[in-house]
Short mmCIF file of C-alpha atoms and ligand atoms in Angstrom, two decimals:
data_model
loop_
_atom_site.label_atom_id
_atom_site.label_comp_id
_atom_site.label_asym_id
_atom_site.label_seq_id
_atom_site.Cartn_x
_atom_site.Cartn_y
_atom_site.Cartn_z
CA UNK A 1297 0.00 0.00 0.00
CA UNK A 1298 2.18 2.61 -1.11
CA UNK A 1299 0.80 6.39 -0.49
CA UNK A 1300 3.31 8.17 -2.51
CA UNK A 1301 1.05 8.32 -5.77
CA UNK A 1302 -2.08 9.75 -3.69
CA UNK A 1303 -0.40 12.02 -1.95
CA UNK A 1304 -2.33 15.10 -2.71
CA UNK A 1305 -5.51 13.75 -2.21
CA UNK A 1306 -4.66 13.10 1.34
CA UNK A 1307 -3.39 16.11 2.11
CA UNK A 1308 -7.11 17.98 0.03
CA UNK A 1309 -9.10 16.03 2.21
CA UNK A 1310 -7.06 17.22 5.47
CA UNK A 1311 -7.79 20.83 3.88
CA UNK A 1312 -11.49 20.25 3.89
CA UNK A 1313 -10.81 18.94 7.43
CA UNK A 1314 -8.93 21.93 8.90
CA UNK A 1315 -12.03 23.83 7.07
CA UNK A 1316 -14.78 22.70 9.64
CA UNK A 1317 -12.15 22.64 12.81
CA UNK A 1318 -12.16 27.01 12.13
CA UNK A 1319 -11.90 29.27 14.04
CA UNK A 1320 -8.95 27.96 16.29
CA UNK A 1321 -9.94 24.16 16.28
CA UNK A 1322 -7.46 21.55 16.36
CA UNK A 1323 -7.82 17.74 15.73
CA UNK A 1324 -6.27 14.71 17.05
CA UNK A 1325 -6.63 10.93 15.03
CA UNK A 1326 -4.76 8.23 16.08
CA UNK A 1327 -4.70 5.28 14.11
CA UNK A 1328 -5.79 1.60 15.25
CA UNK A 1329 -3.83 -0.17 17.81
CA UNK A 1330 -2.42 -3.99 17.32
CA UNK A 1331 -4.42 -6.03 19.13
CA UNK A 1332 -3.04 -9.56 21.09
CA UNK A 1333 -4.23 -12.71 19.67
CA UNK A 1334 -3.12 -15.36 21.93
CA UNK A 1335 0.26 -15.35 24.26
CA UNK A 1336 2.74 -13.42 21.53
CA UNK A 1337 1.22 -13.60 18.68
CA UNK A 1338 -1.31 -10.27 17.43
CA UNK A 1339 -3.70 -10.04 15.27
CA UNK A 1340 -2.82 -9.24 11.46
CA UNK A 1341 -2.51 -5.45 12.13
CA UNK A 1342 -5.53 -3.54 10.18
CA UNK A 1343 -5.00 0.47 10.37
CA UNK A 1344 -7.94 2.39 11.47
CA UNK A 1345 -9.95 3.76 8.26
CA UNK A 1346 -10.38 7.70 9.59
CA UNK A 1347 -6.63 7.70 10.28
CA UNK A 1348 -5.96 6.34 6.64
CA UNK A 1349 -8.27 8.39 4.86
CA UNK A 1350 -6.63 11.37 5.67
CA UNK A 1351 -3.26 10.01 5.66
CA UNK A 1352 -2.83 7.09 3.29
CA UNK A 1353 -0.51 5.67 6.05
CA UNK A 1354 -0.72 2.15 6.95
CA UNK A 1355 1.97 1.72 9.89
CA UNK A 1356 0.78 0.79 13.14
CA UNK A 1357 1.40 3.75 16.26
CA UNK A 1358 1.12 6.64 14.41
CA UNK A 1359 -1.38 9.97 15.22
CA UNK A 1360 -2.25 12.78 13.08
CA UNK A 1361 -3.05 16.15 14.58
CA UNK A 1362 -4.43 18.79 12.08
CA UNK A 1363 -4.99 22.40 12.86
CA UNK A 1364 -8.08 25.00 11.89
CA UNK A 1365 -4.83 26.50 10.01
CA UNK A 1366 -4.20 23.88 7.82
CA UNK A 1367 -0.87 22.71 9.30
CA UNK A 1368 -0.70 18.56 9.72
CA UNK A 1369 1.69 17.12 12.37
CA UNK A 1370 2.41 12.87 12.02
CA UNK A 1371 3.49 11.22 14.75
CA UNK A 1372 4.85 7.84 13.86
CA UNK A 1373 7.10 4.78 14.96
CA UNK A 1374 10.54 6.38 15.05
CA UNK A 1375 13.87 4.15 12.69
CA UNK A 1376 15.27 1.52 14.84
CA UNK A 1377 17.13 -1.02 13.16
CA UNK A 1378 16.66 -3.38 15.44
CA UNK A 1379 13.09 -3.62 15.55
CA UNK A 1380 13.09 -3.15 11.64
CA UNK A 1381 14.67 -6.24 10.92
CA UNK A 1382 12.20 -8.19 12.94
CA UNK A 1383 8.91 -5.95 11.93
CA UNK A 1384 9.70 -4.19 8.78
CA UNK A 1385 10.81 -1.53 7.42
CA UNK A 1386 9.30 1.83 9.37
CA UNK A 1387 8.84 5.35 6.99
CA UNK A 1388 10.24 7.11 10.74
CA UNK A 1389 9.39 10.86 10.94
CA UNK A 1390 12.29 12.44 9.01
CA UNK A 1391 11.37 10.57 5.72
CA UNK A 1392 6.89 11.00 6.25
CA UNK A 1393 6.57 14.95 5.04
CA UNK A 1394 8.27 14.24 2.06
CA UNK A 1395 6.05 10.70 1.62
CA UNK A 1396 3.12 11.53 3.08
CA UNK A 1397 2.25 15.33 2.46
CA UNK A 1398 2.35 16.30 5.76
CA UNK A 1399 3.97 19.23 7.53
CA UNK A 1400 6.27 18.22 9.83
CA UNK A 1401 6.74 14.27 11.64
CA UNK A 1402 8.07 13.05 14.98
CA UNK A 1403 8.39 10.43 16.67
CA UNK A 1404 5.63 8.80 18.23
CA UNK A 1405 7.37 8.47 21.56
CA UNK A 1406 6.96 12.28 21.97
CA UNK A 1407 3.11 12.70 21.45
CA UNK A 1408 2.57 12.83 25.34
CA UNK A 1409 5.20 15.69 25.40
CA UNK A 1410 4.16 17.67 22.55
CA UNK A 1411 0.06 17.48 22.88
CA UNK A 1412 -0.40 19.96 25.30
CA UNK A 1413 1.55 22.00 23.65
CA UNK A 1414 -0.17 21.68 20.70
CA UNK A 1415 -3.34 22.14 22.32
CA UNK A 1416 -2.69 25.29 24.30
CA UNK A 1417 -4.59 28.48 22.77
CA UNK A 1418 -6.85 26.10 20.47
CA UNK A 1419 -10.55 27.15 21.16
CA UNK A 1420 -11.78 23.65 21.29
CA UNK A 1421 -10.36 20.52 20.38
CA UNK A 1422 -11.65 17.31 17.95
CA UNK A 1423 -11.18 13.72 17.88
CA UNK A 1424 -13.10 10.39 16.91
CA UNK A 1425 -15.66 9.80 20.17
CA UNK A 1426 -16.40 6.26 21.08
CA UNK A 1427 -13.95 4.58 19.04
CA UNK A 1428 -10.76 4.10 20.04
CA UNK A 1429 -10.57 2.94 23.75
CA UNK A 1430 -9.00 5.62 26.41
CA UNK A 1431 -8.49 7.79 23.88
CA UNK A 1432 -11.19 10.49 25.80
CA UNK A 1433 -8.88 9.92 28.81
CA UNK A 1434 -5.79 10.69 27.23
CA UNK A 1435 -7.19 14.03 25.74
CA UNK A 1436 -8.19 14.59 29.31
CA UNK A 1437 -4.72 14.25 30.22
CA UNK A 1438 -3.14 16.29 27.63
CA UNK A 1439 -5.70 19.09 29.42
CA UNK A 1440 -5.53 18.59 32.15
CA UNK A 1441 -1.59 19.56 31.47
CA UNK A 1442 -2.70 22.34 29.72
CA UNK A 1443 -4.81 23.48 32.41
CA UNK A 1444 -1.39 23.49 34.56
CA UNK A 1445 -0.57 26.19 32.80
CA UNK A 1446 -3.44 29.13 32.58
CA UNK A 1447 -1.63 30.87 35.20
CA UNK A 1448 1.41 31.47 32.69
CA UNK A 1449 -1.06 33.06 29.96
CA UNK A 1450 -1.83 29.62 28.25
CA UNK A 1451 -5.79 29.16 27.25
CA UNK A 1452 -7.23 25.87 27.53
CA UNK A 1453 -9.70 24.32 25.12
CA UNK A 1454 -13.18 25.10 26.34
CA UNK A 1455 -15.36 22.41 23.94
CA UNK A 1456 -14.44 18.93 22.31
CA UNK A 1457 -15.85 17.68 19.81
CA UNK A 1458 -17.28 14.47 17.92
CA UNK A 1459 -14.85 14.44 14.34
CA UNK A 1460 -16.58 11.36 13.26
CA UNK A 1461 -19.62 13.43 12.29
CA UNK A 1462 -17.04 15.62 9.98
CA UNK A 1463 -15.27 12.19 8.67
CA UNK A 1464 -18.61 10.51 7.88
CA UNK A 1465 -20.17 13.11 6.14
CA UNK A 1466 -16.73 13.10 4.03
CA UNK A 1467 -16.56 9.49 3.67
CA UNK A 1468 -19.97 8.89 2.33
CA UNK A 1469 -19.76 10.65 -0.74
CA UNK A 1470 -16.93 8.13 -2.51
CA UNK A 1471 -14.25 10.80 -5.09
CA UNK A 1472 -12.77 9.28 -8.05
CA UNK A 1473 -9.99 7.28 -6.73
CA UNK A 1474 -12.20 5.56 -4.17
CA UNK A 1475 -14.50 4.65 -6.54
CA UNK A 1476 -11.50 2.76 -9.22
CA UNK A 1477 -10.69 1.01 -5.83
CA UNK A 1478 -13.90 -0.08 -5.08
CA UNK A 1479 -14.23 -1.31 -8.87
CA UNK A 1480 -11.26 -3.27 -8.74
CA UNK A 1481 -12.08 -4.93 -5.07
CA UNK A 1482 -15.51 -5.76 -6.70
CA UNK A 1483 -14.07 -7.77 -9.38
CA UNK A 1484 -11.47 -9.14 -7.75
CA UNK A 1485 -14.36 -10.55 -5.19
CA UNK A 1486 -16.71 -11.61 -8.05
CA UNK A 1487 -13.67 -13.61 -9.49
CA UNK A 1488 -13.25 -15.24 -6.29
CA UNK A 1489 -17.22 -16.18 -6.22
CA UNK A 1490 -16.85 -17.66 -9.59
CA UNK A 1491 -13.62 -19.61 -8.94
CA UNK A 1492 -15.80 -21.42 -5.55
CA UNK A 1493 -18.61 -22.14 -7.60
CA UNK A 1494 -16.93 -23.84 -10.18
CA UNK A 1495 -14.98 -25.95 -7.47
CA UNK A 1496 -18.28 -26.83 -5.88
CA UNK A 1497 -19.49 -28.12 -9.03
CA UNK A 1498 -15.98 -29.82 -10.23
CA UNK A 1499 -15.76 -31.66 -6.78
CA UNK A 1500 -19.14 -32.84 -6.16
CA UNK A 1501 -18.96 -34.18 -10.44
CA UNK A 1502 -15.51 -35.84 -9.03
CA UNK A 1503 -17.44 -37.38 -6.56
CA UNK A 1504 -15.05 -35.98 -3.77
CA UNK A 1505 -16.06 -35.04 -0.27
CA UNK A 1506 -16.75 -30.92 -0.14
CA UNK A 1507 -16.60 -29.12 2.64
CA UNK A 1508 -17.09 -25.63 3.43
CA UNK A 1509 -13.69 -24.71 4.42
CA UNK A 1510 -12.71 -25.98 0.42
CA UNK A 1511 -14.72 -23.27 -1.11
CA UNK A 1512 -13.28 -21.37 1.65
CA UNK A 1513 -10.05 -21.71 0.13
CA UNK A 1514 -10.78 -21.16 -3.08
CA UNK A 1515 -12.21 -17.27 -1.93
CA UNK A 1516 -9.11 -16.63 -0.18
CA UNK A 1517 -6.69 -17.68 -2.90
CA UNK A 1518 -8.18 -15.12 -5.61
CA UNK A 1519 -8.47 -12.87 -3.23
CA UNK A 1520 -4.53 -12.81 -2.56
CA UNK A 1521 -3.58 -13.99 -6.25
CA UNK A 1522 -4.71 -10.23 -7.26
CA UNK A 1523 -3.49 -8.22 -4.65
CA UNK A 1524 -6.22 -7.98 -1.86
CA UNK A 1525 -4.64 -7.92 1.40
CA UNK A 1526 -7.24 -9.97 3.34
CA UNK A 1527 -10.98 -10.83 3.40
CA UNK A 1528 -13.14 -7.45 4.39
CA UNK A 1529 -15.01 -9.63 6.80
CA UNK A 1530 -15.27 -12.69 7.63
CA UNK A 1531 -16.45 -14.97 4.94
CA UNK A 1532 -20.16 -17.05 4.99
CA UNK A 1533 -19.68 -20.41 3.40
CA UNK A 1534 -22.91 -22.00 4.13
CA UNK A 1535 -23.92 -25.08 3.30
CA UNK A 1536 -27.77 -26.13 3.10
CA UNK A 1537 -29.65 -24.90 6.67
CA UNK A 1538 -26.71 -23.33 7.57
CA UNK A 1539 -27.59 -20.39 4.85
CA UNK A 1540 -30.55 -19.59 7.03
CA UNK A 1541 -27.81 -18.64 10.57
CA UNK A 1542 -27.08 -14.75 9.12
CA UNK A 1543 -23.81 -14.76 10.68
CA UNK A 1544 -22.58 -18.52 9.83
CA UNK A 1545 -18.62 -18.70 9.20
CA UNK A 1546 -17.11 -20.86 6.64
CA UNK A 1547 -16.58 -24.40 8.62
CA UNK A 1548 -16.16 -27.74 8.15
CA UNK A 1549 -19.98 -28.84 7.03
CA UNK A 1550 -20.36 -31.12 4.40
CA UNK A 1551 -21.44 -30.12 1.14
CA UNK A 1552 -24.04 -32.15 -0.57
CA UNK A 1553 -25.25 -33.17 -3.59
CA UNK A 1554 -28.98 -31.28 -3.69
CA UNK A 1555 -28.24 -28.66 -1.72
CA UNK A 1556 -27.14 -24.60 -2.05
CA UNK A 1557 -24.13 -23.02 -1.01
CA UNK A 1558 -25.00 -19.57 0.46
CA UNK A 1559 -21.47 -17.67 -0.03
CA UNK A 1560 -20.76 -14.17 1.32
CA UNK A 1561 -17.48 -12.98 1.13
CA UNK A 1562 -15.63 -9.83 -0.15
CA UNK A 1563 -11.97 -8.82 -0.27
CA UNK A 1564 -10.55 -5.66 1.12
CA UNK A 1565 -8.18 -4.27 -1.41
CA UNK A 1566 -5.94 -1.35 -0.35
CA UNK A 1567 -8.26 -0.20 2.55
CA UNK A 1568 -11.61 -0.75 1.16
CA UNK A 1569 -14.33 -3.51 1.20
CA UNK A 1570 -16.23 -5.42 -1.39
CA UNK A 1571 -19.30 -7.16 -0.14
CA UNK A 1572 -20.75 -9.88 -2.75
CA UNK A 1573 -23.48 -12.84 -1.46
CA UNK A 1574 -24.70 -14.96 -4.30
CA UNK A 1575 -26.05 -18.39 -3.42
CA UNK A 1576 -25.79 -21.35 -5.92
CA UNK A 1577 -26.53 -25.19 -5.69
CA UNK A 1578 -24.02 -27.20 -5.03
CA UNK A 1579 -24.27 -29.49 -7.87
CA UNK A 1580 -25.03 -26.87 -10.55
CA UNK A 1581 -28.61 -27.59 -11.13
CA UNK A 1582 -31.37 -25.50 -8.79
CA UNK A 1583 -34.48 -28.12 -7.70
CA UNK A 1584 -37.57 -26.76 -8.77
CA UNK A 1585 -38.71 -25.10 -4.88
CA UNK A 1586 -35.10 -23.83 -5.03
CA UNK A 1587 -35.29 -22.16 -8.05
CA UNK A 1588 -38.54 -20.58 -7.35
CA UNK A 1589 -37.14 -18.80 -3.67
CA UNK A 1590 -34.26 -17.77 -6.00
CA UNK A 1591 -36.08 -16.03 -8.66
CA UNK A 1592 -38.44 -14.40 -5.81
CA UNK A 1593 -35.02 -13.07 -3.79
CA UNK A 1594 -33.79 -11.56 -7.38
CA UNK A 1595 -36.60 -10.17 -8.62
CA UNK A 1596 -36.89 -8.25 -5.31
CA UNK A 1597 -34.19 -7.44 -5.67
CA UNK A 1598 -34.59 -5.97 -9.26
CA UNK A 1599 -37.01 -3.94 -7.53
CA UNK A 1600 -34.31 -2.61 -4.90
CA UNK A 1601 -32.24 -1.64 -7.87
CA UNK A 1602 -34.65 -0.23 -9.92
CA UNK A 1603 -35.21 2.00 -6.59
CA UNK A 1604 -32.05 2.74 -5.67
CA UNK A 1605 -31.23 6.57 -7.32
CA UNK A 1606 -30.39 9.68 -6.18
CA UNK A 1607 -33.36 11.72 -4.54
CA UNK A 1608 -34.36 8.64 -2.88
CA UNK A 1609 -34.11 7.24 0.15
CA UNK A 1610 -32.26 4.91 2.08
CA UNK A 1611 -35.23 2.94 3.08
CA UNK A 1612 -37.17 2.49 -0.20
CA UNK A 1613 -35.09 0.03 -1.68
CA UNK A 1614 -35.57 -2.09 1.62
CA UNK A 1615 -39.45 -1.06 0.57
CA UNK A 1616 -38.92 -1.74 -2.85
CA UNK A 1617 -38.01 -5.71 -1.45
CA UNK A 1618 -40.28 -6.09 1.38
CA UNK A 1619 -43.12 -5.53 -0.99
CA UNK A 1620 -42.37 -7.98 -3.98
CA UNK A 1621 -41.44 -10.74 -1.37
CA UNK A 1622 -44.46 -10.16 0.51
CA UNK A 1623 -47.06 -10.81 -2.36
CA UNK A 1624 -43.96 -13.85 -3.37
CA UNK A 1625 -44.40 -14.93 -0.28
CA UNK A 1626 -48.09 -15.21 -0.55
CA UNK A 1627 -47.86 -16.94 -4.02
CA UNK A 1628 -45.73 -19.30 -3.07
CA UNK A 1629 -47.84 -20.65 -0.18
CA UNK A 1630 -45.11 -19.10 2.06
CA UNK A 1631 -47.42 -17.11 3.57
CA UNK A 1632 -51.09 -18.53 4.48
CA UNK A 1633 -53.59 -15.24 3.09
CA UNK A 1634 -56.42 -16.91 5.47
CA UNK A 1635 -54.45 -16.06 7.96
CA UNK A 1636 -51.94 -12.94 7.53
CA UNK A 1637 -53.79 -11.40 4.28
CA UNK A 1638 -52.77 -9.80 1.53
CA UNK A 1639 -49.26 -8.38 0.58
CA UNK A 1640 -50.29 -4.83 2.35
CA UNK A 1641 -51.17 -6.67 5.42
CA UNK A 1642 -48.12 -8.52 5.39
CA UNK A 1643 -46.12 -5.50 5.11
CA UNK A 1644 -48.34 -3.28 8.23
CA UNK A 1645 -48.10 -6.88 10.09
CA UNK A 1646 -44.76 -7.68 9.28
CA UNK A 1647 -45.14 -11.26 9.13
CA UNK A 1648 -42.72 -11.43 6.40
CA UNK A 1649 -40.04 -10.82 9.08
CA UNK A 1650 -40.05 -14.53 9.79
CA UNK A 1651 -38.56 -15.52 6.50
CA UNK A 1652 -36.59 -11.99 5.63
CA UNK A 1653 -35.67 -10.80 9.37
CA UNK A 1654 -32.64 -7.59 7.84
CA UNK A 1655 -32.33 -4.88 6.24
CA UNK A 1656 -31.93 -4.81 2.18
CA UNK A 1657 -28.54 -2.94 2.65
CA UNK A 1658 -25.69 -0.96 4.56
CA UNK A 1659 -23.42 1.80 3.65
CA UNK A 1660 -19.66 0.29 1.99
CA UNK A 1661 -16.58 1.92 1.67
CA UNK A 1662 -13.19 1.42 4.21
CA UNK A 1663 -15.37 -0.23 6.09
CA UNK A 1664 -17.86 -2.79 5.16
CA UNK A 1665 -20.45 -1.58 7.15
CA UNK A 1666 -18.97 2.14 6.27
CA UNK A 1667 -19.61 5.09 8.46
CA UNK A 1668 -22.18 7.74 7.51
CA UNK A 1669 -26.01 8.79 8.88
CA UNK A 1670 -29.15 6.74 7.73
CA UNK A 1671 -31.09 9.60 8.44
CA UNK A 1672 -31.35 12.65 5.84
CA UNK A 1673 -29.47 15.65 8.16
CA UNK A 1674 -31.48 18.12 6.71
CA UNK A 1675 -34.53 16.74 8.05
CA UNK A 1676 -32.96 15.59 11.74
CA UNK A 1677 -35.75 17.34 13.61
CA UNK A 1678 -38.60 15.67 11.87
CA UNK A 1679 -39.64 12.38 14.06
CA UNK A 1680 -42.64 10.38 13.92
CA UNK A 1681 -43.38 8.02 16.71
CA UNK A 1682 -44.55 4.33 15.82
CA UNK A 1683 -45.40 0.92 18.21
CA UNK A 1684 -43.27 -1.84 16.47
CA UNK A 1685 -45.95 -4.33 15.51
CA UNK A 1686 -43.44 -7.18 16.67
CA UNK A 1687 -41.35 -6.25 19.38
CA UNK A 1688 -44.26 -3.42 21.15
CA UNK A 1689 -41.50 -1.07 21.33
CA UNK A 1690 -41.78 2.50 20.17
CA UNK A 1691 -39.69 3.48 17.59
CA UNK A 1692 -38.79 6.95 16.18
CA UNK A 1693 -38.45 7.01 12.79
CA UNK A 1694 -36.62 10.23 11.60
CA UNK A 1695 -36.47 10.70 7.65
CA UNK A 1696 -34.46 8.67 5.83
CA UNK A 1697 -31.78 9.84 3.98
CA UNK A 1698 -32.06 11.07 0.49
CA UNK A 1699 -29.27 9.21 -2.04
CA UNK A 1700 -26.83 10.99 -3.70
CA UNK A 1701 -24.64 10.18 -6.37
CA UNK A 1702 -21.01 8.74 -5.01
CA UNK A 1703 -22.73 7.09 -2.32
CA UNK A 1704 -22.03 3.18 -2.51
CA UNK A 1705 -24.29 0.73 -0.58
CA UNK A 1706 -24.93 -2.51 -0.82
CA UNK A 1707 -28.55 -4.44 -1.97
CA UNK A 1708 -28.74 -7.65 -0.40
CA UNK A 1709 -32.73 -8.91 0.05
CA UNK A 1710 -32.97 -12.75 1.62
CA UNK A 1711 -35.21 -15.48 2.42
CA UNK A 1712 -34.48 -17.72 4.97
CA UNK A 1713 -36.82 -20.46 5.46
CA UNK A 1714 -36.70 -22.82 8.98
CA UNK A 1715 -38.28 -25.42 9.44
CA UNK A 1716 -42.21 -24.75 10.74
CA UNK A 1717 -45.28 -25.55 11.11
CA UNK A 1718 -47.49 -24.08 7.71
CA UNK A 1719 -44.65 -23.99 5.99
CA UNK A 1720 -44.55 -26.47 2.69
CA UNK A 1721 -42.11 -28.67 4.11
CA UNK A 1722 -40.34 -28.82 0.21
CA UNK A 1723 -38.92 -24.92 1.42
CA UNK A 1724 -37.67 -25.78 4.67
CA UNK A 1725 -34.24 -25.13 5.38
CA UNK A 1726 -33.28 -23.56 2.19
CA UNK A 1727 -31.53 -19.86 3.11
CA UNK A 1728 -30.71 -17.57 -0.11
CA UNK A 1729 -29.17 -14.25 -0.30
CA UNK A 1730 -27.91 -12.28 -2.72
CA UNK A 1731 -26.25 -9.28 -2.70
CA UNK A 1732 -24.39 -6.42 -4.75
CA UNK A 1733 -22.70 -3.19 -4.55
CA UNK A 1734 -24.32 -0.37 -5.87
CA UNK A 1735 -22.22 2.83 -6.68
CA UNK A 1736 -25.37 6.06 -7.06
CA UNK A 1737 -24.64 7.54 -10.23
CA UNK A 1738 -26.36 10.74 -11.28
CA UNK A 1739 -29.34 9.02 -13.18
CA UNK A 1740 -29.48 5.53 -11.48
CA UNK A 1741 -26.93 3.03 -9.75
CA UNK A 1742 -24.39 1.22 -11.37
CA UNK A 1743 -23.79 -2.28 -9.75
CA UNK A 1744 -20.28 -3.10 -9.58
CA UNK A 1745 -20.18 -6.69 -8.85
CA UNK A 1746 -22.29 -8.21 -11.36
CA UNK A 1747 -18.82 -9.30 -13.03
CA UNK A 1748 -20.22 -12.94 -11.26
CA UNK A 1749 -23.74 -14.15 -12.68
CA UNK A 1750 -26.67 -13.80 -11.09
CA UNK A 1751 -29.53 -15.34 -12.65
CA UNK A 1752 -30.29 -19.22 -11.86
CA UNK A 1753 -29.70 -19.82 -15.63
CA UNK A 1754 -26.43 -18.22 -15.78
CA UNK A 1755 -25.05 -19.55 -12.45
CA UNK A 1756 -26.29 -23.19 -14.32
CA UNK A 1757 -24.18 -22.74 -17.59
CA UNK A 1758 -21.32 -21.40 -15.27
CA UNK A 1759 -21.54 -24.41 -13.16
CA UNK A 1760 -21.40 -26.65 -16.20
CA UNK A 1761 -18.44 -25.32 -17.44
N1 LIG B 1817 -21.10 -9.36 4.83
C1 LIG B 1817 -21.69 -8.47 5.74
C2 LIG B 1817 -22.97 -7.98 5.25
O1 LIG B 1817 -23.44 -8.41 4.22
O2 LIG B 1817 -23.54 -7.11 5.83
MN1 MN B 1818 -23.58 -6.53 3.20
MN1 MN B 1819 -22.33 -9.51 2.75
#
């Protein structure tokens, strides 16, 4: 992950930064820390994604302070040949202005030092709330320092404030060279969904044992054979009623003959996510009740697409779903209409939340479920009060935010079908979801990971190949 060629982007979107912190602000945004796995061994290290958006910087103990002026100050792991030839090479503080943009570096072993003295005079000070643990206690420290002082002249910041509001709001909207990232993560992901399915298929005709953790494999190696540096999440490989646990890992089920393969799984290339779900059988051929739940997920899907645009909302592609796989749900018997009614009912009654029980789709970006408010900001003091027809809980709704183009969220509609009492026992235990990534482009969306088939009929000819 080399910064050098994005250089000034960094340092534009530290401008627009030091913009909001005026008059006299100054922020503070450390990166992630490593975190301990087991006895010596951590974690593979993952940088925080506010720190790297406005740096580009991927080394672990490093901060970034930025000031309502416009001047940026790194602080990062200082040379040491010692620890370089065991962790790697470190960019150290003399070489980062040059490489990263940034006004002047130090050593990371002199934040405690230099914070107060960077925070004397400011009129309030910013940093991430809630997200990086004793972070609001070292602030308080660096004050309290501060404080020390007001008898020699010095002021002390009298407000702090959240920067994760700033940082969302700048994160949602995806520029140009987030976007060709995001492209390229999406096909290296729907290369990777491809390469499983064709395995599945291939092993099963070889009459070999499958297993989960093969397909598994198979995600992971195309994910590293084009560049990604490790899975954005981790992967769903789940075979048969596993599909129907949302938050099944890959393991070590069987997988048989007859059965689907629900697969979600994206890479993270260079910082940011790809989130693909398609859901195939095993063998290559859907059964007939298979095929029918997978044509009713897609073409609510369709729907979700269709209303996914800018000047909508957030919530209308979910609406756009929940009402074709209401009156799907009806059709296919699904649903008894002696008892729950028609599609409108279902909807006001939700009894569709037994077989589709989350929402149609999430903010992506760094993150995979990327920062950035669901509810429209211009509207923030517009609530309605409801009783949630399930739960009995009220629920304020505030207006959902209105979709602009260079937002990026996923559309991922479900069924999910347990065994029960009503239900035509030929559904049971079948779980499908399918999901892509939509980028909002000025007149539409523009899904970026339909590089791997969708349709049954295309996921058929794929899996005879
Ligand atoms: N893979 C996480 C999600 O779909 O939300
Ligand atoms: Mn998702
Ligand atoms: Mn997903």
């Amino acid at each position: 992950m080399d910064a050098t060629p994005h250089f000034a982007l960094y340092a534009e979107r530290r401008a627009r930064v030091a913009a909001r912190l005026a008059p006299g602000g100054i922020a503070v945004v450390p990166t992630a820390p490593e975190r301990p796995r087991n006895r010596d061994s951590d974690f593979l290290y993952r940088h925080d994604s506010y720190f790297y958006y406005l740096t580009g910087f991927t080394e672990p103990n490093a901060w970034l302070v930025i000031t309502a002026e416009g001047h940026s100050t790194l602080f990062c792991q200082p040379k040491d040949m010692e620890r370089e030839i065991w962790d790697g090479i470190r960019l150290g503080p003399q070489a980062a202005p040059a490489t990263l943009g940034v006004d002047e570096a130090y050593a990371v072993d002199e934040l405690d030092r230099r914070l107060p003295r960077l925070l004397e005079n400011r009129s309030a000070v910013w940093f991430p709330f809630a997200t990086h643990e004793g972070l609001e206690v070292r602030v308080e420290g660096w004050l309290r320092q501060v404080r020390a002082r007001v008898r020699f002249g010095a002021l002390c910041p009298q407000t702090q404030h959240d920067l994760c509001g700033v940082l969302d709001e700048m994160r949602l909207i995806k520029d140009a060279h987030e976007l060709a990232v995001m492209r390229r993560a999406s096909q290296i992901s729907a290369r990777a969904h491809i390469r499983a399915m064709q395995k599945s298929a291939a092993m099963l005709r070889a009459g070999q044992d499958v297993r989960e953790y093969h397909l598994d494999a198979e995600l992971l190696h195309e994910f590293r054979q084009h560049g990604s540096q490790y899975p954005a999440y981790g992967s769903i490989v789940a075979a048969g009623a596993n599909a129907c646990v949302l938050h099944y890992r890959a393991d070590a089920a069987p997988i048989r003959d007859g059965e689907l393969v629900l697969i979600d799984a994206g890479c993270e290339l260079d910082g940011y996510a790809s989130d693909i779900t398609r859901t195939f059988p095993a063998n290559g051929r859907f059964t007939g009740p298979q095929r029918a739940l997978y044509d009713l997920v897609l073409a609510s899907q369709d729907a979700a697409v269709t209303a996914t645009r800018p000047g909508m909302r957030f919530v209308d592609p979910h609406d756009a779903t929940v009402a074709v796989l209401a009156q799907g749900l009806l059709d296919l018997g699904l649903l008894d209409r002696n008892k729950v009614g028609n599609a409108q009912d279902v909807i006001a009654s939700r009894a569709y939340f037994a077989f589709y029980m989350h929402r149609t789709g999430h903010w992506l970006g760094m993150d995979v479920h990327d920062c950035g408010s669901y509810v429209e900001p211009s509207e923030l003091g517009t609530v309605n009060e409801r009783r949630d027809p399930l739960s009995g809980e009220t629920i304020r709704d505030r207006p959902s935010r209105i979709l602009q183009a260079g937002m990026v969220l996923t559309i991922e509609p479900g069924l999910y079908v347990r065994p029960a009492e009503g239900v035509p026992s030929e559904f049971w235990n079948i779980g499908i979801r399918i999901e892509d990534d939509a980028v909002v482009t000025p007149d539409g969306c523009e899904l970026i990971t339909r590089d791997v088939p969708v349709k049954a009929d295309e996921i058929e000819a794929l899996m005879r190949g």
